[in-house]
Coordinates of C-alpha atoms in Angstrom, one line a residue:
Chain A
M72 CA 0.1 -0.1 0.0
F73 CA 1.4 3.3 -1.0
Q74 CA 1.3 6.4 1.1
I75 CA 1.3 9.4 -1.2
Y76 CA 2.2 12.9 -0.3
C77 CA -0.2 15.1 -2.0
P78 CA 1.7 18.4 -3.0
Y79 CA -1.5 20.5 -2.8
C80 CA -2.9 19.0 0.4
E81 CA 0.6 18.8 1.9
E82 CA -0.2 15.7 3.6
L83 CA 0.6 11.9 3.3
R84 CA -2.5 10.1 2.5
E85 CA -3.4 6.5 1.7
E86 CA -3.2 5.1 -2.0
E87 CA -6.9 4.5 -2.1
E88 CA -7.5 8.2 -2.2
F89 CA -5.7 8.4 -5.6
H90 CA -5.8 7.4 -9.2
P91 CA -2.9 6.8 -11.3
K92 CA -3.4 8.3 -14.7
G93 CA -0.5 7.3 -16.7
Q94 CA 2.7 9.0 -17.9
A95 CA 3.4 12.5 -16.9
H96 CA 4.7 15.5 -19.2
I97 CA 3.1 14.6 -22.4
V98 CA 2.5 17.5 -24.4
R99 CA -0.4 17.7 -26.6
P100 CA 0.5 19.1 -30.1
A101 CA -0.3 22.6 -30.4
N102 CA -1.8 22.1 -33.8
P103 CA -3.1 18.6 -34.2
E104 CA -4.3 19.2 -37.6
A105 CA -0.7 19.6 -38.8
C106 CA 0.4 16.4 -37.3
S107 CA 1.3 13.4 -39.5
D108 CA -0.5 10.0 -38.5
E109 CA 2.8 8.9 -37.1
E110 CA 3.1 12.1 -34.7
W111 CA -0.6 11.7 -33.7
G112 CA -0.2 8.1 -33.1
D113 CA 2.8 8.5 -31.0
Y114 CA 1.1 11.1 -29.0
L115 CA -2.1 9.0 -28.6
F116 CA -0.7 5.6 -27.8
F117 CA 3.1 5.3 -27.4
R118 CA 4.3 5.6 -23.9
D119 CA 7.6 5.2 -22.0
N120 CA 7.4 2.0 -20.2
P121 CA 10.6 2.0 -18.4
R122 CA 12.0 -0.6 -15.9
G123 CA 13.3 2.0 -13.5
I124 CA 12.4 5.6 -12.7
H125 CA 9.1 6.7 -14.2
H126 CA 7.3 10.1 -14.1
E127 CA 3.5 9.7 -13.7
L128 CA 0.3 11.7 -13.5
W129 CA -1.8 11.0 -10.5
V130 CA -5.1 12.7 -9.2
H131 CA -6.1 13.0 -5.6
A132 CA -9.6 11.6 -6.5
V133 CA -11.3 11.6 -3.4
G134 CA -9.2 14.3 -1.7
C135 CA -8.6 17.8 -3.4
R136 CA -9.2 16.3 -6.8
K137 CA -6.1 18.1 -8.2
F138 CA -3.7 16.3 -10.6
F139 CA 0.0 16.2 -9.8
N140 CA 3.1 14.3 -10.6
V141 CA 4.9 11.4 -9.0
T142 CA 8.3 10.2 -9.8
R143 CA 8.4 6.5 -8.9
H144 CA 10.6 3.4 -9.5
T145 CA 8.6 0.8 -11.3
V146 CA 10.4 -2.2 -9.8
S147 CA 10.8 -1.3 -6.2
Y148 CA 7.6 0.9 -6.4
A149 CA 9.4 3.5 -4.2
I150 CA 7.9 7.0 -4.6
L151 CA 10.8 9.2 -4.9
E152 CA 9.0 12.6 -5.1
T153 CA 5.6 14.3 -5.9
Y154 CA 5.4 17.6 -7.4
K155 CA 2.8 20.0 -8.7
I156 CA 1.7 20.4 -12.3
G157 CA 4.0 22.6 -14.3
E158 CA 7.0 21.7 -12.3
Q159 CA 9.9 19.6 -13.4
P160 CA 11.1 16.5 -11.4
S161 CA 14.2 16.7 -9.4
V162 CA 14.9 13.0 -9.7
T163 CA 15.4 11.6 -13.0
A164 CA 17.0 8.5 -14.6
E165 CA 20.5 8.8 -15.7
P166 CA 21.4 10.2 -18.3
A167 CA 20.4 13.4 -16.5
V168 CA 17.6 14.4 -18.9
S169 CA 15.0 11.7 -19.1
E170 CA 13.1 11.2 -22.4
S171 CA 9.9 11.6 -20.7
T172 CA 10.6 15.0 -19.2
T173 CA 11.0 16.7 -22.5
S174 CA 9.0 20.0 -22.5
T175 CA 10.6 22.1 -24.9
D176 CA 9.2 24.7 -27.1
D177 CA 9.4 22.4 -29.9
V178 CA 6.2 20.7 -29.8
R179 CA 7.0 18.0 -32.2
Q180 CA 9.9 17.0 -30.2
G181 CA 7.5 16.7 -27.1
V182 CA 5.4 14.5 -29.2
R183 CA 8.0 12.2 -29.9
A184 CA 9.4 11.8 -26.5
Chain B
M159 CA 11.1 -38.8 -27.0
Q160 CA 9.5 -41.3 -24.8
R161 CA 5.9 -41.4 -25.3
Y162 CA 3.6 -41.0 -22.5
S163 CA 0.6 -43.4 -22.3
G164 CA -1.3 -45.1 -19.8
F165 CA 0.6 -48.3 -20.5
G166 CA 3.9 -46.4 -19.7
L167 CA 2.5 -45.2 -16.4
V168 CA 2.0 -49.0 -15.4
K169 CA 5.3 -49.9 -16.7
H170 CA 7.2 -47.3 -14.8
A171 CA 5.2 -48.1 -11.6
L172 CA 7.0 -51.4 -11.6
S173 CA 10.2 -49.7 -11.4
H174 CA 8.9 -47.1 -8.7
H175 CA 9.1 -44.2 -11.3
E176 CA 12.8 -44.1 -11.1
H177 CA 13.6 -44.3 -14.8
W178 CA 11.5 -41.6 -16.4
E179 CA 13.7 -39.9 -19.0
R180 CA 14.3 -36.1 -18.7
Q181 CA 11.6 -33.9 -20.5
W182 CA 13.9 -31.9 -22.2
R183 CA 17.8 -31.4 -22.7
N184 CA 19.8 -28.6 -21.2
P185 CA 21.9 -27.8 -24.2
T186 CA 24.7 -25.3 -24.4
P187 CA 24.1 -22.5 -26.8
K188 CA 25.3 -22.9 -30.4
K189 CA 26.9 -19.9 -32.1
Q190 CA 24.2 -19.7 -34.8
Y191 CA 20.5 -20.7 -35.3
D192 CA 18.0 -20.3 -38.1
V193 CA 15.6 -18.6 -35.6
I194 CA 15.8 -17.4 -32.1
I195 CA 12.8 -16.9 -29.8
V196 CA 13.3 -14.7 -27.0
G197 CA 11.0 -15.6 -24.0
G198 CA 10.5 -19.3 -22.9
G199 CA 6.8 -18.9 -21.8
G200 CA 3.9 -20.7 -23.3
H201 CA 3.7 -18.5 -26.2
G202 CA 7.5 -18.6 -27.1
L203 CA 7.7 -22.5 -26.7
A204 CA 4.5 -22.9 -28.7
T205 CA 6.1 -20.7 -31.5
A206 CA 9.1 -23.0 -31.2
Y207 CA 7.2 -26.1 -31.4
Y208 CA 5.2 -25.0 -34.6
L209 CA 8.2 -23.8 -36.2
A210 CA 9.6 -27.2 -36.0
K211 CA 6.6 -29.1 -36.6
E212 CA 4.8 -27.4 -39.3
H213 CA 7.6 -25.5 -41.1
G214 CA 10.5 -27.9 -40.7
I215 CA 12.7 -25.4 -39.1
T216 CA 14.4 -27.1 -36.1
N217 CA 17.7 -25.2 -36.0
V218 CA 15.8 -22.9 -33.2
A219 CA 16.9 -21.6 -30.0
V220 CA 14.5 -20.5 -27.1
V221 CA 16.3 -17.9 -25.0
E222 CA 14.9 -17.6 -21.5
K223 CA 16.3 -15.6 -18.7
G224 CA 14.9 -17.6 -16.0
W225 CA 13.1 -21.0 -16.1
L226 CA 10.7 -22.1 -18.6
G227 CA 7.1 -21.0 -18.1
G228 CA 8.0 -19.0 -14.9
G229 CA 6.3 -15.6 -16.0
N230 CA 2.9 -15.2 -16.6
T231 CA 2.4 -18.8 -17.8
A232 CA 2.7 -19.7 -14.3
R233 CA 0.6 -16.7 -12.8
N234 CA -2.5 -16.6 -14.8
T235 CA -6.0 -18.0 -13.8
T236 CA -5.9 -20.5 -16.7
I237 CA -9.3 -19.6 -18.3
V238 CA -9.6 -20.5 -22.0
R239 CA -12.5 -18.8 -24.2
S240 CA -12.9 -17.4 -27.5
N241 CA -16.0 -15.2 -27.1
Y242 CA -14.5 -12.0 -28.6
L243 CA -16.5 -9.4 -30.3
W244 CA -14.5 -8.2 -33.3
D245 CA -14.0 -10.5 -36.3
E246 CA -10.2 -10.2 -36.2
A247 CA -10.0 -11.1 -32.5
A248 CA -12.6 -13.9 -32.7
A249 CA -10.6 -15.4 -35.6
L250 CA -7.3 -15.4 -33.5
Y251 CA -8.9 -16.7 -30.2
E252 CA -11.0 -19.3 -32.0
H253 CA -8.1 -20.5 -34.0
S254 CA -6.6 -21.0 -30.6
M255 CA -9.7 -22.9 -29.3
K256 CA -9.5 -25.4 -32.1
L257 CA -6.0 -26.1 -31.3
W258 CA -6.7 -26.5 -27.4
E259 CA -9.3 -29.1 -28.3
G260 CA -6.7 -31.3 -29.7
L261 CA -3.6 -30.1 -28.0
S262 CA -3.0 -32.9 -25.5
Q263 CA -3.0 -35.6 -28.2
D264 CA -0.9 -33.2 -30.5
I265 CA 1.9 -32.8 -27.9
N266 CA 1.5 -36.1 -26.1
Y267 CA 1.1 -34.3 -22.9
N268 CA -2.1 -34.0 -20.6
V269 CA -2.7 -30.4 -20.5
M270 CA -5.8 -31.0 -18.6
F271 CA -7.9 -29.0 -21.0
S272 CA -11.5 -29.1 -19.4
Q273 CA -14.3 -27.5 -21.5
R274 CA -16.5 -26.7 -18.4
G275 CA -17.8 -23.6 -19.9
V276 CA -17.5 -20.0 -19.3
L277 CA -20.2 -17.4 -17.9
N278 CA -19.7 -13.7 -18.4
L279 CA -22.4 -12.1 -16.1
G280 CA -24.5 -9.2 -16.8
H281 CA -25.7 -7.0 -14.1
T282 CA -27.3 -4.0 -15.9
L283 CA -29.5 -3.4 -19.0
Q284 CA -26.5 -2.2 -20.7
D285 CA -24.5 -5.3 -19.9
M286 CA -27.3 -7.5 -21.3
R287 CA -27.2 -5.4 -24.7
D288 CA -23.6 -5.7 -24.9
I289 CA -23.8 -9.4 -24.2
Q290 CA -26.6 -9.9 -26.9
R291 CA -24.5 -8.0 -29.4
R292 CA -21.4 -9.9 -28.5
V293 CA -23.2 -13.3 -28.7
N294 CA -24.8 -12.4 -32.1
A295 CA -21.3 -11.6 -33.4
N296 CA -19.9 -14.8 -31.9
R297 CA -22.4 -16.9 -33.8
L298 CA -21.8 -15.1 -37.0
N299 CA -18.2 -16.1 -36.6
G300 CA -19.1 -19.7 -35.9
I301 CA -18.2 -19.4 -32.1
D302 CA -20.6 -21.3 -29.8
S303 CA -22.4 -18.7 -27.5
E304 CA -25.7 -18.2 -25.9
V305 CA -27.6 -15.6 -23.8
L306 CA -28.9 -16.9 -20.6
D307 CA -31.4 -15.1 -18.3
A308 CA -30.9 -15.1 -14.4
D309 CA -32.8 -18.4 -14.2
G310 CA -30.6 -20.1 -16.7
V311 CA -27.5 -18.9 -15.0
Q312 CA -28.9 -20.2 -11.6
K313 CA -29.5 -23.5 -13.2
I314 CA -25.6 -23.8 -14.2
V315 CA -24.2 -22.2 -10.9
P316 CA -26.7 -23.0 -8.1
I317 CA -24.5 -21.3 -5.4
L318 CA -24.5 -17.9 -7.4
D319 CA -26.4 -15.2 -5.7
C320 CA -29.0 -14.7 -8.5
S321 CA -31.6 -13.1 -6.0
K322 CA -33.1 -9.7 -6.5
R323 CA -31.7 -8.5 -3.2
A324 CA -28.0 -8.5 -4.3
R325 CA -26.5 -5.3 -4.7
Y326 CA -25.9 -6.0 -8.2
P327 CA -28.5 -8.5 -9.1
V328 CA -27.5 -10.9 -11.8
M329 CA -29.8 -10.2 -14.8
G330 CA -28.2 -12.9 -17.2
A331 CA -25.0 -14.0 -18.9
S332 CA -23.3 -15.1 -22.2
W333 CA -22.4 -18.6 -22.0
Q334 CA -19.7 -20.3 -24.0
P335 CA -20.0 -24.2 -23.4
R336 CA -16.6 -24.9 -25.2
A337 CA -14.7 -22.6 -23.1
G338 CA -13.0 -23.7 -19.9
V339 CA -9.7 -24.0 -18.0
A340 CA -6.3 -25.9 -18.7
R341 CA -3.4 -26.7 -16.6
H342 CA -1.1 -23.6 -17.3
D343 CA 2.4 -25.4 -16.3
A344 CA 1.5 -28.5 -18.3
V345 CA 1.0 -26.2 -21.5
A346 CA 4.5 -24.9 -21.1
W347 CA 6.1 -28.2 -20.3
G348 CA 4.2 -30.0 -22.9
Y349 CA 5.2 -27.4 -25.6
A350 CA 8.8 -27.4 -24.2
R351 CA 9.1 -31.3 -24.3
A352 CA 7.6 -31.6 -27.8
A353 CA 9.8 -28.8 -29.2
D354 CA 12.9 -30.3 -27.7
A355 CA 12.1 -33.7 -29.2
L356 CA 12.0 -32.0 -32.6
G357 CA 15.4 -30.6 -32.0
V358 CA 14.9 -27.0 -30.7
D359 CA 17.5 -25.8 -28.0
L360 CA 15.7 -24.7 -24.9
L361 CA 18.3 -22.1 -23.3
Q362 CA 17.5 -21.4 -19.7
N363 CA 19.1 -18.7 -17.4
T364 CA 20.2 -17.2 -20.7
E365 CA 19.3 -13.4 -20.6
V366 CA 19.2 -11.3 -23.7
T367 CA 21.1 -8.0 -23.0
G368 CA 21.1 -6.6 -26.4
F369 CA 20.5 -7.1 -30.2
K370 CA 23.0 -7.2 -32.9
I371 CA 21.8 -4.9 -35.8
R372 CA 23.6 -3.9 -38.9
D373 CA 22.1 -1.7 -41.6
G374 CA 18.5 -2.1 -40.0
Q375 CA 18.7 -5.9 -40.1
V376 CA 19.0 -7.9 -37.0
Y377 CA 21.6 -10.7 -37.1
G378 CA 21.7 -11.9 -33.4
V379 CA 21.5 -11.2 -29.7
H380 CA 24.0 -10.5 -26.9
T381 CA 23.4 -12.6 -23.9
N382 CA 24.9 -13.4 -20.6
R383 CA 26.1 -16.6 -22.1
G384 CA 27.7 -14.9 -25.2
D385 CA 26.4 -14.0 -28.6
I386 CA 24.0 -16.0 -30.5
E387 CA 23.4 -15.3 -34.2
A388 CA 20.3 -15.5 -36.2
K389 CA 18.8 -13.6 -39.1
T390 CA 15.2 -14.1 -37.7
I391 CA 14.4 -13.3 -34.1
G392 CA 11.0 -13.4 -32.5
C393 CA 10.5 -11.7 -29.2
V394 CA 7.7 -13.0 -27.0
T395 CA 8.5 -11.5 -23.5
A396 CA 5.2 -10.2 -22.4
G397 CA 5.7 -7.6 -19.6
N398 CA 9.3 -6.9 -20.6
S399 CA 8.6 -6.4 -24.3
G400 CA 8.9 -2.6 -23.9
V401 CA 12.4 -3.1 -22.4
L402 CA 13.6 -5.3 -25.3
A403 CA 12.1 -2.9 -27.9
K404 CA 14.1 -0.2 -26.3
M405 CA 17.4 -2.3 -26.7
A406 CA 16.4 -2.7 -30.4
G407 CA 15.8 1.2 -30.6
F408 CA 12.1 1.6 -31.0
R409 CA 9.0 2.1 -28.8
L410 CA 5.9 0.2 -28.4
P411 CA 2.4 1.4 -27.5
L412 CA 2.5 -0.8 -24.3
E413 CA 2.4 -0.2 -20.6
S414 CA 3.4 -3.0 -18.1
H415 CA 1.0 -3.4 -15.2
P416 CA 0.8 -5.7 -12.2
L417 CA -2.0 -8.3 -12.5
Q418 CA -2.5 -10.5 -9.5
A419 CA -4.5 -13.6 -8.8
L420 CA -5.0 -15.8 -5.7
V421 CA -6.2 -19.1 -4.6
S422 CA -8.1 -20.2 -1.6
E423 CA -7.5 -23.2 0.6
P424 CA -8.6 -26.4 -1.2
L425 CA -12.3 -27.3 -1.0
K426 CA -14.4 -30.2 -2.1
P427 CA -16.0 -29.7 -5.6
I428 CA -18.2 -26.7 -5.4
L429 CA -18.0 -24.9 -8.7
D430 CA -17.9 -26.8 -11.9
T431 CA -17.6 -23.9 -14.5
V432 CA -16.0 -20.5 -14.7
V433 CA -17.8 -17.3 -13.7
M434 CA -16.6 -13.9 -14.8
S435 CA -18.1 -10.6 -14.1
N436 CA -17.1 -7.5 -15.7
H437 CA -19.3 -5.3 -13.8
V438 CA -18.5 -6.3 -10.0
H439 CA -15.1 -7.1 -11.5
G440 CA -13.9 -10.5 -10.6
Y441 CA -13.7 -14.0 -12.0
I442 CA -13.4 -17.5 -10.3
S443 CA -13.0 -21.1 -11.0
Q444 CA -12.2 -24.1 -9.0
S445 CA -9.0 -26.1 -9.8
D446 CA -8.8 -29.9 -9.9
K447 CA -7.1 -29.6 -6.6
G448 CA -10.0 -28.0 -5.0
D449 CA -8.8 -24.3 -4.6
L450 CA -10.7 -21.5 -5.9
V451 CA -8.7 -19.5 -8.4
I452 CA -9.6 -15.8 -8.3
G453 CA -8.6 -12.9 -10.3
A454 CA -9.6 -9.4 -11.2
G455 CA -8.1 -6.1 -12.3
I456 CA -4.7 -4.7 -12.8
D457 CA -3.1 -2.3 -10.7
G458 CA -3.4 1.1 -12.5
Y459 CA 0.1 2.1 -12.1
N460 CA 3.0 0.8 -14.4
G461 CA 5.2 -1.7 -12.5
Y462 CA 7.6 -4.6 -13.1
G463 CA 7.6 -5.8 -9.4
Q464 CA 5.5 -9.0 -10.0
R465 CA 3.4 -8.3 -7.0
G466 CA 0.0 -6.8 -6.6
S467 CA -1.3 -4.2 -4.2
F468 CA -3.5 -4.9 -1.2
P469 CA -6.4 -2.6 -2.3
T470 CA -6.8 -4.6 -5.3
V471 CA -6.9 -7.8 -3.5
E472 CA -9.7 -6.3 -1.3
H473 CA -11.8 -5.1 -4.3
T474 CA -11.4 -8.6 -6.0
L475 CA -12.6 -10.4 -2.9
Q476 CA -15.5 -7.9 -2.4
A477 CA -16.6 -8.8 -5.9
I478 CA -16.3 -12.5 -5.4
V479 CA -18.1 -12.4 -2.1
E480 CA -20.9 -10.2 -3.7
M481 CA -21.4 -13.0 -6.3
F482 CA -20.9 -16.0 -4.0
P483 CA -21.9 -15.2 -0.3
I484 CA -21.3 -18.9 0.3
F485 CA -17.6 -18.1 0.0
S486 CA -17.4 -15.4 2.6
R487 CA -15.5 -17.2 5.0
V488 CA -13.4 -19.2 2.8
R489 CA -9.5 -18.6 3.6
M490 CA -7.1 -17.4 0.9
N491 CA -4.0 -19.5 0.6
R492 CA -1.7 -17.6 -1.8
Q493 CA -1.6 -14.4 -3.8
W494 CA 0.9 -13.4 -6.4
G495 CA 1.4 -11.0 -9.4
G496 CA 2.5 -11.1 -12.9
I497 CA 3.4 -8.3 -15.3
V498 CA 0.9 -7.8 -18.1
D499 CA 1.8 -5.7 -21.2
T500 CA -1.5 -3.9 -22.0
C501 CA -2.3 -2.4 -25.3
P502 CA -4.5 0.6 -25.8
D503 CA -7.1 -1.5 -27.6
A504 CA -6.9 -4.5 -25.5
C505 CA -5.6 -6.6 -28.4
P506 CA -2.2 -8.1 -28.9
I507 CA 0.6 -7.0 -31.2
L508 CA 1.9 -9.6 -33.7
S509 CA 4.0 -7.7 -36.1
K510 CA 7.1 -6.9 -37.8
T511 CA 9.0 -4.1 -36.4
P512 CA 11.3 -1.1 -37.7
V513 CA 14.2 -3.6 -37.4
K514 CA 14.3 -6.2 -40.3
G515 CA 14.1 -9.8 -39.2
L516 CA 13.0 -8.8 -35.7
F517 CA 9.4 -9.7 -34.9
F518 CA 7.3 -9.1 -31.8
N519 CA 4.5 -11.0 -30.4
C520 CA 3.4 -9.0 -27.1
G521 CA 0.7 -6.9 -25.8
W522 CA -1.6 -9.6 -24.6
G523 CA -2.3 -7.9 -21.5
T524 CA -4.7 -9.6 -19.1
G525 CA -5.8 -12.5 -21.4
G526 CA -2.8 -14.2 -23.2
F527 CA -3.0 -17.5 -21.8
K528 CA -6.1 -18.8 -23.7
A529 CA -4.4 -17.7 -26.9
T530 CA -1.3 -19.8 -26.3
P531 CA -1.7 -22.3 -29.0
G532 CA -3.0 -19.9 -31.6
S533 CA -0.5 -17.2 -30.9
G534 CA 2.4 -19.6 -31.2
H535 CA 0.9 -21.2 -34.5
V536 CA 0.3 -18.0 -36.4
F537 CA 3.6 -16.4 -35.1
A538 CA 5.5 -19.5 -36.1
A539 CA 4.0 -19.2 -39.6
S540 CA 5.0 -15.4 -39.7
L541 CA 8.5 -16.1 -38.7
A542 CA 8.8 -19.0 -41.2
K543 CA 7.4 -17.1 -44.1
G544 CA 8.8 -13.6 -43.1
E545 CA 5.4 -12.3 -43.8
M546 CA 2.6 -11.9 -41.1
H547 CA 0.0 -14.8 -41.3
P548 CA -3.4 -13.6 -42.3
I549 CA -4.9 -14.1 -38.9
A550 CA -1.9 -12.1 -37.3
A551 CA -2.0 -9.3 -39.9
P552 CA -4.7 -7.0 -38.3
F553 CA -2.4 -7.1 -35.2
S554 CA 0.4 -5.1 -36.7
I555 CA 2.0 -2.3 -34.8
D556 CA 1.0 0.1 -37.7
R557 CA -2.6 0.1 -36.5
F558 CA -1.6 2.7 -33.8
H559 CA -0.7 5.1 -36.7
S560 CA -3.3 4.1 -39.3
G561 CA -6.1 4.1 -36.6
A562 CA -7.3 0.6 -37.5
L563 CA -7.5 -0.5 -33.9
V564 CA -9.3 -3.8 -32.8
D565 CA -11.0 -2.3 -29.9
E566 CA -11.9 -5.1 -27.6
H567 CA -11.8 -2.9 -24.5
G568 CA -14.9 -3.6 -22.5
A569 CA -16.4 -5.4 -25.6
A570 CA -15.1 -8.9 -24.9
G571 CA -16.3 -9.6 -21.6
V572 CA -12.9 -9.0 -20.4
A573 CA -12.5 -8.2 -16.8
H574 CA -9.8 -5.7 -17.2

C-alpha cells in the first residue's frame, strides 16, 4: 500500500484516495491538424514504459481532486518525489535528462518523447 | 522422446517411477541458429514447437532468462475462451480454441484442458445489450455462444447469488460451453518437451542483453552466455517487451502493469464452471486440486514488481463475495502477481518491427494464456515465411498510426 504525499494538500494520504493516470509530461500537439499520422499516433498511444524511474500523473480523486506528478521506481515501487503540475522532476533516470521530461518549445519533439 | 501413455505409467510403476527420462535437454548454446525465440513462456515455446513441426525449421533456440514457463504462464488464472466481439480477435482466439481441443494428443502431454464452460455475467441493462451484441457476433463467426437469463444462470451455478436482493443483481449472462480451463504449467512443459524432441534448443538462465543490428537488419543477440546469431528473431516477452524494444531502438504502445491472482484453501468440488463478471469485476473457477482460483483487475500504475497491491485484493474479494456469499468465510491461501503488457485497444501486437528480421509477439495484456496455441501457431508461420500470417496481420503495430484499432476494451467480456 502506497502512502502518497499530495503536494497540494501537503499531507501523506493512503493510496486509495488517489488514481494513477499514466505517464506525465506528455505535451499535446499545439496544432493537431498539422500532425502526421505517425506523430498523432505517437502522441495518443506510445508511452515510455521504463523498468526503473518513471514520471507519472496521479489525481487526488477523493481528496482535493487535483492532478499532480509522481516520480516512482517501477520495480521497487518506491515513490521518490511528488510535485505540482507545471513543475519539473528533481529525480530523473540517468542520463540526467530523461526522455519523458521533454517539455521544450518544440512541440513535435515533445510528441516524440 | 519417450511417449507418454497409460501403459507407460503402469510399466514405470513397476520400477517405482525411477527411470523416467528427462523431459528436455539442457544444451549449451550454439553460435548460430536459423531462428531465435526470446522468451520461454507458453507463447514462445508454442512458437518454437510449431516452427519445428509445421515449417520444418528445427535449428531454433528459445532463449529464456529464468526458467521455462516461469512468468505469466505460471501466474494466470488458466481460463480459455474465444467469445471476442470483433472479427479479427474472434478469428485469432477461435483459431486458438480449435488447437486447444486437440492439444493434449498433438503434443502427447495431458494439458488437462477441461471444457467446463465460461459465464460472463450481466448486471445492468447495458451489460445485457452488450452481451446480446457479442453473442450474435460470436455466432456469425461460428463460435458457440448463448444468452442466458438469470434463471438459466442459476441452473448452471446454483451457488451464485441470483436473487433480487443482491446489490448488483445478476440479470443474465453469456455462456460459452466450449470454453474452460487448462493446466497452465503443463502447457509450457508439454510444448517444451515436444519442441525439444524436434531438435529445438531450450536455453534457460540465458538473458538477452542486447540485439546485434547492422543496416537495419537484426543478425543476433547478446546474452549473458555469449552472442548467439540468427537472421530471424521473435520476441515473446510479455511484460518486458518494452524493455527489449528499447534495446532494439524503438518504442511500443504498451504499458506494463501488475496483475494479480489468488487461490483459496482447497475445498470439496463446489464450482464446476468459470464465472466472470465485468461489472462487479472478478472471476473465479475451481481447480482440480480444489482451490478457488480468483482474479480481477490490474493495478492502475506501471510496474515490473511481479506483486499486486492490497487494495486490489480487497476489491477482488468484495466482488467474489458479492457474487458468492457462500464463499465469505473461505480463507485465501496464496496471492501473487504477474506483469502484463497492456495495449491501448486490449488486443495483442503480432508484428514486424522497424528492424528487419525482428518480430514481436506481445501486448496480450490480461488475457494471453487462452491464446497460447493460436498465438504460437500464427507467429511461427509469420517467422517462417517472413510475412505475417493472415490471422495475425490485423494485429500489426501499424494500427496505432493508421487508426485501424481492434477495440476489444470492454467489448469482449474482459475483466480488465
